Amino acid sequence: MWRNTRTTRAVSLGGPHKGHPGQRATLAGVKVLVIGGGAREHALCRSLSLDPDVTALHCAPGNAGIAEVAELHPVDQLDGDAVARLATELGADLVVVGPEAPLVAGVADAVRAVGIPVFGPSREAAQLEGSKAFAKDVMAGAGVPTARSYVCTTPEEIDEALDAFGAPYVVKDDGLAAGKGVVVTEDVEQARAHALACDRVVIEEYLDGPEVSLFAITDGVTVLPLRPAQDFKRALDGDEGPNTGGMGAYSPLPWADPKLVDEVMDSVLQPTVDELRRRGTPFSGLLYAGLAITGRGVRVIEFNARFGDPETQVVLARLKTPLAGVLLNSANGTLDDQAPLSWSDDAAVTVVVASHNYPETPRTGDPIEGLDAIAEQDAPHAYVLHAGTKRDGDAIVSAGGRVLSVTATGTDLAQARERAYAAVGRIRLDGSQHRTDIARKAAEA
Ligand code: AMP
């Protein structure tokens, strides 16, 4: 089992305790179980493994890279009872749910029901991501600025909505679609075809302007924003090709207004958390606001109910505050006890290496080479976070569409980019693809 080599000791988790009956202010080390198996979970596990308060780290199901910092458990991440049983067996002090699907399936509720603190919202609150229509309703209630939209279920409603907004058309499957349920197109036939293929569809006004991802950690009352990042959704350079789960990211955003975070806190994050609490579905965990900076101001494109992938890779690369205490304060409802977060001035860039034919029908089972060379030549400034990988004998092979997130830090974006791409250049994965323009414009600005 992976164990932190530092000695176990009583630790204070993030600042003076203001007194919450039944909550523990100190712990003799924290045992953490992370649920998920992508590069986001590898980034979470990496940060947790560097946290001196963490004395044991487990992950289910994990991947070949996570296995280097955590003990893996082959548990179905969508099975709440199985996850709760595992957490109990391990004596976990904290369960961190990474992906959206287990949250929407109620895994956080199952863990909470056995009395273990969990970072992640309830099934009901996760509808903020699980249903675009629910998210629109919450935004309307909270007065949060977003695109005007219609929820449609019939061909007539679809045609009416497409006519009302005109091109470019934005058509969103109401349910979860792993980042691939959204079509943005000039072609009305393509827009109509996608809309007709969905049971329930949201058709909305096109928002013009650069996109920003802003994450906030919340316990349902207090909201703690992280640093903004930008991701790259399209498969090909120059934002061409189909939408993907994300092909790269960077932080900070030198072009953004320094007041952006405060503005989004006031106009989006706090009102949304307050509205969800008011409705009886308090949201704790990670609230992710996908924003468009339009000529008429900031607009919410979407909410997610968990850390974003690949933005997490760059945001956590810059976070200096040990992670476990922050997540535990969210899980325990004690975030008002959290000391201010501390951030590195470094920039961070992550480049996703994807398999042949991603996002359509990604090929898997190809051997990955060059990982040792990166560990020897590029660490500690550049490192590889695994997404779809698994061990096959002595080899590490691809096991999904997005395979690796190659992450690097530097004194500025130009240096972080250079280091990330130098490391990407050492990877050998037959038929693989990556974008060559992650953070380029921002680094040149
Ligand atoms: P979503 O899954 O809602 O984040 O959408 C995926 C991507 O589609 C976003 O990151 C945007 O690039 C694009 N998109 C979604 N909604 C809009 C919109 N209303 N206007 C312009 N682009 C959008």
Short mmCIF file of N, CA and C and ligand atoms in Angstrom, two decimals, residues 132 147 170 172 179 182 184 204-208 211 231 233 243 301-302, ligand 1:
data_model
loop_
_atom_site.label_atom_id
_atom_site.label_comp_id
_atom_site.label_asym_id
_atom_site.label_seq_id
_atom_site.Cartn_x
_atom_site.Cartn_y
_atom_site.Cartn_z
N LYS A 132 -29.09 19.99 -18.19
CA LYS A 132 -28.88 21.38 -18.63
C LYS A 132 -30.13 22.21 -18.34
N ALA A 147 -26.87 32.32 -21.48
CA ALA A 147 -27.50 32.44 -22.80
C ALA A 147 -29.00 32.21 -22.69
N VAL A 170 -26.60 26.50 -31.40
CA VAL A 170 -26.03 25.80 -30.24
C VAL A 170 -27.09 24.83 -29.74
N LYS A 172 -27.81 21.41 -27.36
CA LYS A 172 -27.24 20.63 -26.25
C LYS A 172 -28.17 19.51 -25.80
N GLY A 179 -19.07 15.63 -22.26
CA GLY A 179 -18.52 16.76 -23.01
C GLY A 179 -18.77 16.69 -24.50
N VAL A 182 -22.77 18.49 -27.09
CA VAL A 182 -23.04 19.84 -27.57
C VAL A 182 -22.58 19.98 -29.02
N VAL A 184 -22.16 22.92 -31.94
CA VAL A 184 -22.20 24.33 -32.31
C VAL A 184 -21.89 24.37 -33.80
N GLU A 204 -29.92 27.13 -27.63
CA GLU A 204 -29.68 28.43 -27.01
C GLU A 204 -28.94 29.40 -27.91
N GLU A 205 -28.96 30.61 -27.47
CA GLU A 205 -28.27 31.74 -28.10
C GLU A 205 -26.76 31.48 -28.14
N TYR A 206 -26.12 31.81 -29.24
CA TYR A 206 -24.66 31.66 -29.36
C TYR A 206 -23.97 32.77 -28.59
N LEU A 207 -22.99 32.38 -27.77
CA LEU A 207 -22.22 33.36 -27.00
C LEU A 207 -20.86 33.53 -27.64
N ASP A 208 -20.55 34.77 -27.96
CA ASP A 208 -19.29 35.07 -28.65
C ASP A 208 -18.29 35.59 -27.63
N GLU A 211 -13.46 31.88 -23.68
CA GLU A 211 -14.04 31.09 -22.59
C GLU A 211 -13.06 30.98 -21.43
N ASP A 231 -9.50 26.06 -21.23
CA ASP A 231 -9.28 24.76 -21.87
C ASP A 231 -9.56 24.85 -23.36
N LYS A 233 -11.43 22.82 -26.28
CA LYS A 233 -12.40 21.73 -26.44
C LYS A 233 -12.29 21.02 -27.80
N ASN A 243 -15.87 18.69 -31.10
CA ASN A 243 -15.71 18.90 -29.66
C ASN A 243 -15.21 17.62 -29.01
N ILE A 301 -21.79 29.54 -19.63
CA ILE A 301 -22.07 28.57 -20.71
C ILE A 301 -22.63 27.30 -20.11
N GLU A 302 -22.01 26.86 -19.02
CA GLU A 302 -22.48 25.63 -18.36
C GLU A 302 -21.91 25.58 -16.96
P1 AMP B 1 -20.74 22.60 -22.76
O1 AMP B 1 -20.75 21.08 -22.69
O2 AMP B 1 -22.07 23.21 -22.45
O3 AMP B 1 -19.57 23.19 -22.05
O4 AMP B 1 -20.38 22.97 -24.25
C1 AMP B 1 -19.19 22.55 -24.85
C2 AMP B 1 -18.60 23.68 -25.63
O5 AMP B 1 -19.53 24.12 -26.62
C3 AMP B 1 -18.29 24.91 -24.81
O6 AMP B 1 -17.06 24.86 -24.16
C4 AMP B 1 -18.34 25.98 -25.86
O7 AMP B 1 -17.12 26.00 -26.58
C5 AMP B 1 -19.42 25.54 -26.78
N1 AMP B 1 -20.67 26.20 -26.40
C6 AMP B 1 -21.61 25.75 -25.53
N2 AMP B 1 -22.61 26.62 -25.40
C7 AMP B 1 -22.32 27.68 -26.20
C8 AMP B 1 -22.97 28.91 -26.49
N3 AMP B 1 -24.17 29.24 -25.99
N4 AMP B 1 -22.36 29.76 -27.36
C9 AMP B 1 -21.16 29.44 -27.91
N5 AMP B 1 -20.51 28.29 -27.68
C10 AMP B 1 -21.08 27.41 -26.84
#
